[in-house]
Amino acid sequence: MNLVIFTLFSLLSASVVDSSTIANSVYPWLTLPSTPGLPSPQAGPSCGIPILFLHGGFGNSDYWGFQIQALKSSYQCIVMDSRGQGRSTSSSANITYDLMAADVIGLLNYLGITQAHIVGW
């Protein structure tokens, strides 16, 4: 009985792995859908309530393109690529939630923003 269950499980897991895009991809981020692209950045004084958009794992800020396009006339839209993802650099430090939060706070401090809405996935 154990052999039958093991064989069935092996067959099922092999069929899932063989058809999986992630299993067949060398780079997991290549499995994400294409991005809409971001509008051109605007220089000069910013107006509107700041919104900081944070992407999810293996993503980048381009995934917020549609939201930025819809909100940029009413809000100060800010996007960032998390450490080691997208266009950001990586470091030898282990990426932790505390480190990611410090990166967000560092960006907001650099921009002189004391309050912002945060949107993320």
Coordinates of N, CA, C and O in Angstrom, one line a residue:
M1 N 0.8 -1.2 0.0 CA 0.0 0.0 0.0 C 0.9 1.3 0.0 O 0.6 2.2 -0.7
N2 N 1.9 1.3 0.8 CA 2.8 2.5 0.9 C 3.5 2.7 -0.4 O 3.7 3.8 -0.9
L3 N 3.8 1.6 -1.1 CA 4.5 1.8 -2.4 C 3.5 2.4 -3.5 O 3.9 3.2 -4.2
V4 N 2.3 2.0 -3.4 CA 1.3 2.5 -4.4 C 1.1 4.0 -4.1 O 1.1 4.8 -5.0
I5 N 1.0 4.4 -2.8 CA 0.8 5.8 -2.5 C 2.0 6.6 -2.9 O 1.9 7.7 -3.5
F6 N 3.2 6.1 -2.6 CA 4.4 6.8 -3.0 C 4.5 6.9 -4.5 O 4.9 8.0 -5.0
T7 N 4.2 5.9 -5.3 CA 4.3 5.9 -6.7 C 3.3 6.9 -7.3 O 3.6 7.7 -8.2
L8 N 2.1 6.9 -6.7 CA 1.1 7.9 -7.2 C 1.5 9.3 -6.9 O 1.4 10.2 -7.7
F9 N 2.0 9.6 -5.7 CA 2.5 10.9 -5.3 C 3.7 11.3 -6.2 O 3.7 12.4 -6.7
S10 N 4.6 10.4 -6.5 CA 5.7 10.7 -7.4 C 5.2 11.0 -8.8 O 5.7 12.0 -9.4
L11 N 4.2 10.3 -9.3 CA 3.7 10.6 -10.6 C 3.0 12.0 -10.7 O 3.2 12.8 -11.6
L12 N 2.2 12.3 -9.6 CA 1.6 13.6 -9.6 C 2.5 14.7 -9.4 O 2.4 15.7 -10.1
S13 N 3.5 14.6 -8.6 CA 4.5 15.7 -8.4 C 5.3 15.8 -9.6 O 5.7 17.0 -10.0
A14 N 5.7 14.8 -10.3 CA 6.5 14.9 -11.5 C 5.7 15.6 -12.6 O 6.2 16.4 -13.3
S15 N 4.4 15.3 -12.7 CA 3.6 16.0 -13.8 C 3.5 17.5 -13.4 O 3.5 18.3 -14.3
V16 N 3.4 17.9 -12.2 CA 3.3 19.3 -11.8 C 4.6 20.0 -12.1 O 4.6 21.1 -12.6
V17 N 5.7 19.4 -11.7 CA 7.0 20.0 -11.9 C 7.3 20.1 -13.4 O 7.8 21.2 -13.8
D18 N 7.0 19.1 -14.2 CA 7.3 19.2 -15.6 C 6.6 20.3 -16.3 O 7.1 20.9 -17.3
S19 N 5.4 20.6 -15.9 CA 4.6 21.6 -16.6 C 4.7 23.0 -15.9 O 4.1 24.0 -16.4
S20 N 5.5 23.1 -14.9 CA 5.6 24.3 -14.1 C 6.6 25.3 -14.8 O 7.7 24.9 -15.2
T21 N 6.2 26.5 -15.0 CA 7.0 27.5 -15.6 C 8.2 27.8 -14.7 O 9.3 28.0 -15.1
I22 N 7.9 27.9 -13.4 CA 9.0 28.2 -12.4 C 10.1 27.1 -12.4 O 11.3 27.3 -12.4
A23 N 9.6 25.8 -12.5 CA 10.6 24.7 -12.5 C 11.5 24.7 -13.7 O 12.6 24.3 -13.7
N24 N 10.9 25.2 -14.9 CA 11.7 25.2 -16.1 C 12.4 26.5 -16.3 O 13.1 26.7 -17.4
S25 N 12.3 27.4 -15.4 CA 13.0 28.7 -15.6 C 14.2 28.8 -14.7 O 14.2 28.4 -13.5
V26 N 15.3 29.3 -15.3 CA 16.6 29.4 -14.5 C 16.4 30.6 -13.5 O 16.9 30.6 -12.4
Y27 N 15.6 31.6 -13.9 CA 15.4 32.8 -13.1 C 14.0 33.0 -12.8 O 13.1 33.2 -13.7
P28 N 13.6 32.9 -11.5 CA 12.2 32.9 -11.1 C 11.5 34.2 -11.5 O 10.3 34.2 -11.8
W29 N 12.2 35.4 -11.6 CA 11.5 36.6 -11.9 C 11.1 36.7 -13.4 O 10.3 37.5 -13.7
L30 N 11.6 35.8 -14.2 CA 11.2 35.7 -15.6 C 9.8 35.1 -15.7 O 9.2 35.2 -16.8
T31 N 9.2 34.6 -14.6 CA 7.9 34.0 -14.7 C 6.8 35.0 -14.4 O 5.6 34.7 -14.5
L32 N 7.1 36.3 -14.0 CA 6.1 37.3 -13.7 C 5.6 37.8 -15.0 O 6.2 37.8 -16.1
P33 N 4.3 38.3 -15.0 CA 3.8 38.9 -16.2 C 4.5 40.2 -16.6 O 5.2 40.8 -15.8
S34 N 4.4 40.6 -17.9 CA 5.1 41.8 -18.3 C 4.5 43.0 -17.6 O 3.4 43.0 -17.1
T35 N 5.3 44.0 -17.5 CA 5.0 45.2 -16.7 C 4.5 46.3 -17.7 O 4.9 46.4 -18.8
P36 N 3.6 47.2 -17.2 CA 3.1 48.3 -18.0 C 4.1 49.4 -18.2 O 4.0 50.2 -19.1
G37 N 5.1 49.5 -17.4 CA 6.1 50.6 -17.5 C 5.6 51.8 -16.7 O 4.4 52.0 -16.6
L38 N 6.6 52.6 -16.3 CA 6.3 53.7 -15.5 C 6.2 55.0 -16.3 O 7.0 55.1 -17.3
P39 N 5.4 56.0 -16.0 CA 5.5 57.3 -16.7 C 6.8 58.0 -16.4 O 7.5 57.6 -15.4
S40 N 7.2 58.9 -17.2 CA 8.4 59.7 -17.0 C 8.4 60.4 -15.6 O 7.3 60.9 -15.3
P41 N 9.5 60.4 -14.9 CA 9.5 61.1 -13.6 C 9.3 62.6 -13.9 O 9.7 63.1 -14.9
Q42 N 8.7 63.3 -12.9 CA 8.6 64.7 -12.9 C 9.5 65.4 -12.0 O 9.5 65.0 -10.8
A43 N 10.2 66.3 -12.4 CA 11.2 67.1 -11.6 C 10.5 68.3 -11.1 O 9.5 68.8 -11.6
G44 N 11.0 68.9 -10.0 CA 10.5 70.1 -9.5 C 9.7 69.9 -8.2 O 9.7 68.8 -7.7
P45 N 9.0 70.9 -7.8 CA 8.3 70.8 -6.5 C 7.2 69.8 -6.7 O 6.5 69.7 -7.7
S46 N 7.0 69.0 -5.6 CA 6.0 68.0 -5.7 C 4.7 68.5 -5.1 O 4.7 69.2 -4.1
C47 N 3.6 68.0 -5.6 CA 2.3 68.4 -5.0 C 1.5 67.2 -4.8 O 1.7 66.1 -5.4
G48 N 0.5 67.3 -3.9 CA -0.3 66.2 -3.6 C 0.2 65.4 -2.4 O 1.3 65.4 -2.0
I49 N -0.7 64.5 -1.9 CA -0.4 63.7 -0.8 C 0.6 62.6 -1.3 O 0.3 61.9 -2.4
P50 N 1.7 62.3 -0.6 CA 2.6 61.3 -1.1 C 2.1 59.9 -0.9 O 1.5 59.6 0.1
I51 N 2.2 59.0 -1.9 CA 1.9 57.6 -1.9 C 3.2 56.9 -2.2 O 3.7 57.1 -3.3
L52 N 3.6 56.0 -1.4 CA 4.8 55.1 -1.7 C 4.3 53.8 -2.1 O 3.6 53.1 -1.3
F53 N 4.7 53.3 -3.2 CA 4.3 52.0 -3.7 C 5.4 51.0 -3.6 O 6.6 51.3 -4.0
L54 N 5.2 49.9 -2.9 CA 6.2 48.9 -2.6 C 5.8 47.6 -3.3 O 4.7 47.0 -3.1
H55 N 6.7 47.1 -4.2 CA 6.4 45.8 -4.9 C 6.6 44.6 -4.1 O 7.2 44.6 -3.0
G56 N 6.1 43.5 -4.5 CA 6.3 42.2 -3.8 C 7.6 41.5 -4.3 O 8.3 42.0 -5.1
G57 N 7.8 40.3 -3.7 CA 9.0 39.6 -4.0 C 9.2 39.2 -5.5 O 8.2 39.0 -6.2
F58 N 10.4 39.3 -5.9 CA 10.8 39.1 -7.3 C 10.3 40.1 -8.3 O 10.3 39.9 -9.5
G59 N 9.6 41.2 -7.8 CA 9.0 42.2 -8.6 C 9.9 43.4 -8.7 O 11.1 43.4 -8.3
N60 N 9.4 44.4 -9.3 CA 10.0 45.7 -9.3 C 9.0 46.8 -9.4 O 7.8 46.5 -9.6
S61 N 9.4 48.1 -9.4 CA 8.4 49.2 -9.3 C 7.6 49.3 -10.6 O 6.6 50.0 -10.6
D62 N 8.1 48.8 -11.7 CA 7.3 48.9 -13.0 C 5.9 48.3 -12.9 O 5.0 48.7 -13.6
Y63 N 5.7 47.3 -12.0 CA 4.4 46.7 -11.8 C 3.3 47.7 -11.4 O 2.1 47.4 -11.4
W64 N 3.7 48.9 -10.9 CA 2.8 49.9 -10.4 C 2.4 50.9 -11.6 O 1.8 51.9 -11.3
G65 N 2.9 50.7 -12.8 CA 2.7 51.6 -13.9 C 1.2 52.1 -14.1 O 1.0 53.3 -14.3
F66 N 0.3 51.2 -14.0 CA -1.1 51.6 -14.3 C -1.6 52.4 -13.1 O -2.4 53.4 -13.3
Q67 N -1.3 52.1 -11.9 CA -1.7 52.8 -10.7 C -1.1 54.2 -10.7 O -1.8 55.2 -10.4
I68 N 0.2 54.3 -11.1 CA 0.9 55.6 -11.1 C 0.2 56.5 -12.2 O -0.1 57.7 -12.0
Q69 N -0.1 55.9 -13.3 CA -0.7 56.7 -14.4 C -2.0 57.2 -14.0 O -2.4 58.4 -14.3
A70 N -2.8 56.4 -13.2 CA -4.1 56.9 -12.8 C -4.1 57.9 -11.7 O -5.0 58.7 -11.6
L71 N -3.0 57.9 -10.9 CA -3.0 58.7 -9.6 C -2.1 59.9 -9.7 O -2.1 60.8 -8.8
K72 N -1.2 59.9 -10.7 CA -0.1 60.9 -10.7 C -0.6 62.4 -10.7 O 0.1 63.3 -10.3
S73 N -1.8 62.6 -11.2 CA -2.3 64.0 -11.3 C -2.8 64.5 -10.0 O -2.9 65.7 -9.7
S74 N -3.1 63.6 -9.0 CA -3.7 64.0 -7.7 C -2.8 63.7 -6.6 O -3.0 64.3 -5.5
Y75 N -1.8 62.9 -6.8 CA -0.9 62.4 -5.7 C 0.5 62.5 -6.1 O 0.9 62.5 -7.3
Q76 N 1.4 62.6 -5.1 CA 2.8 62.5 -5.3 C 3.2 61.0 -5.3 O 3.2 60.4 -4.2
C77 N 3.3 60.4 -6.4 CA 3.5 59.0 -6.5 C 5.0 58.6 -6.4 O 5.8 59.2 -7.2
I78 N 5.4 57.8 -5.5 CA 6.8 57.4 -5.2 C 6.9 55.9 -5.4 O 6.1 55.2 -4.8
V79 N 7.8 55.4 -6.1 CA 8.1 54.0 -6.3 C 9.5 53.7 -5.9 O 10.4 54.6 -6.1
M80 N 9.8 52.6 -5.4 CA 11.2 52.2 -5.1 C 11.3 50.7 -5.4 O 10.3 49.9 -5.3
D81 N 12.5 50.3 -5.8 CA 12.8 48.9 -6.0 C 13.4 48.4 -4.7 O 14.4 49.0 -4.2
S82 N 12.9 47.3 -4.1 CA 13.5 46.8 -2.9 C 14.9 46.4 -3.1 O 15.3 46.0 -4.2
R83 N 15.7 46.4 -2.0 CA 17.1 46.0 -2.1 C 17.3 44.6 -2.8 O 16.6 43.7 -2.4
G84 N 18.2 44.6 -3.7 CA 18.5 43.4 -4.4 C 17.5 43.0 -5.5 O 17.5 41.9 -6.1
Q85 N 16.5 43.8 -5.8 CA 15.4 43.5 -6.8 C 15.3 44.7 -7.7 O 15.6 45.8 -7.4
G86 N 14.8 44.4 -8.9 CA 14.6 45.5 -9.9 C 15.9 46.2 -10.2 O 16.9 45.6 -10.4
R87 N 15.9 47.5 -10.1 CA 17.1 48.3 -10.5 C 17.9 48.7 -9.2 O 18.9 49.4 -9.3
S88 N 17.6 48.1 -8.1 CA 18.3 48.5 -6.9 C 19.6 47.6 -6.8 O 19.7 46.6 -7.5
T89 N 20.5 48.0 -5.9 CA 21.7 47.3 -5.7 C 21.5 46.3 -4.6 O 20.6 46.4 -3.8
S90 N 22.4 45.4 -4.5 CA 22.4 44.4 -3.4 C 23.6 44.6 -2.5 O 24.5 45.4 -2.8
S91 N 23.5 44.0 -1.3 CA 24.6 44.2 -0.4 C 24.9 42.8 0.2 O 24.1 41.8 0.0
S92 N 25.9 42.7 1.0 CA 26.2 41.4 1.7 C 25.3 41.2 2.9 O 25.3 40.1 3.5
A93 N 24.5 42.2 3.3 CA 23.6 42.0 4.5 C 22.5 41.1 4.1 O 22.0 41.1 3.0
N94 N 22.1 40.3 5.1 CA 20.9 39.5 4.9 C 19.7 40.4 4.8 O 19.5 41.3 5.6
I95 N 18.8 40.1 3.9 CA 17.6 40.9 3.7 C 16.6 40.5 4.7 O 16.1 39.3 4.7
T96 N 16.2 41.4 5.6 CA 15.2 41.1 6.6 C 14.1 42.2 6.5 O 14.3 43.2 5.9
Y97 N 13.0 42.0 7.2 CA 11.9 43.0 7.2 C 12.4 44.2 7.9 O 12.1 45.3 7.4
D98 N 13.2 44.1 8.9 CA 13.8 45.3 9.5 C 14.6 46.1 8.6 O 14.6 47.4 8.5
L99 N 15.5 45.4 7.8 CA 16.3 46.1 6.8 C 15.5 46.8 5.7 O 15.7 47.9 5.3
M100 N 14.5 46.1 5.2 CA 13.6 46.6 4.2 C 12.8 47.8 4.7 O 12.7 48.8 4.0
A101 N 12.4 47.8 6.0 CA 11.7 48.9 6.6 C 12.7 50.1 6.7 O 12.3 51.3 6.5
A102 N 13.9 49.8 7.1 CA 14.9 50.9 7.2 C 15.2 51.5 5.8 O 15.4 52.7 5.8
D103 N 15.2 50.7 4.8 CA 15.4 51.3 3.4 C 14.2 52.2 3.1 O 14.4 53.3 2.5
V104 N 13.0 51.8 3.4 CA 11.8 52.7 3.1 C 11.9 54.0 3.9 O 11.7 55.1 3.4
I105 N 12.2 53.9 5.2 CA 12.4 55.1 6.0 C 13.5 56.0 5.5 O 13.4 57.2 5.5
G106 N 14.6 55.4 5.1 CA 15.7 56.1 4.6 C 15.3 56.9 3.3 O 15.7 58.1 3.2
L107 N 14.6 56.3 2.4 CA 14.1 57.0 1.2 C 13.2 58.1 1.6 O 13.4 59.2 1.1
L108 N 12.2 57.9 2.4 CA 11.3 59.0 2.8 C 12.1 60.1 3.5 O 11.8 61.3 3.2
N109 N 13.0 59.8 4.4 CA 13.8 60.8 5.0 C 14.6 61.6 4.0 O 14.7 62.8 4.0
Y110 N 15.2 60.9 3.0 CA 16.0 61.6 2.0 C 15.1 62.5 1.2 O 15.5 63.6 0.8
L111 N 13.9 62.1 0.9 CA 12.9 63.0 0.2 C 12.3 64.1 1.0 O 11.5 64.9 0.5
G112 N 12.5 64.0 2.3 CA 11.9 65.0 3.2 C 10.4 64.8 3.5 O 9.7 65.7 3.7
I113 N 10.0 63.6 3.4 CA 8.6 63.2 3.5 C 8.4 62.7 4.9 O 9.0 61.7 5.3
T114 N 7.5 63.3 5.7 CA 7.3 62.9 7.1 C 6.0 62.0 7.2 O 5.9 61.3 8.1
Q115 N 5.1 62.1 6.2 CA 3.9 61.2 6.2 C 3.6 60.8 4.8 O 3.7 61.7 3.9
A116 N 3.2 59.6 4.6 CA 2.9 59.1 3.3 C 1.9 57.9 3.4 O 1.9 57.2 4.4
H117 N 1.1 57.7 2.4 CA 0.3 56.5 2.3 C 1.2 55.4 1.8 O 2.1 55.7 0.9
I118 N 1.1 54.2 2.2 CA 1.9 53.1 1.8 C 1.0 52.1 1.1 O 0.0 51.6 1.7
V119 N 1.3 51.7 -0.1 CA 0.6 50.7 -0.8 C 1.6 49.6 -1.2 O 2.7 49.9 -1.8
G120 N 1.3 48.4 -1.0 CA 2.2 47.3 -1.4 C 1.5 46.0 -1.5 O 0.4 45.8 -1.2
W121 N 2.3 45.1 -2.1 CA 1.9 43.7 -2.3 C 3.0 42.7 -2.1 O 4.2 43.1 -2.2

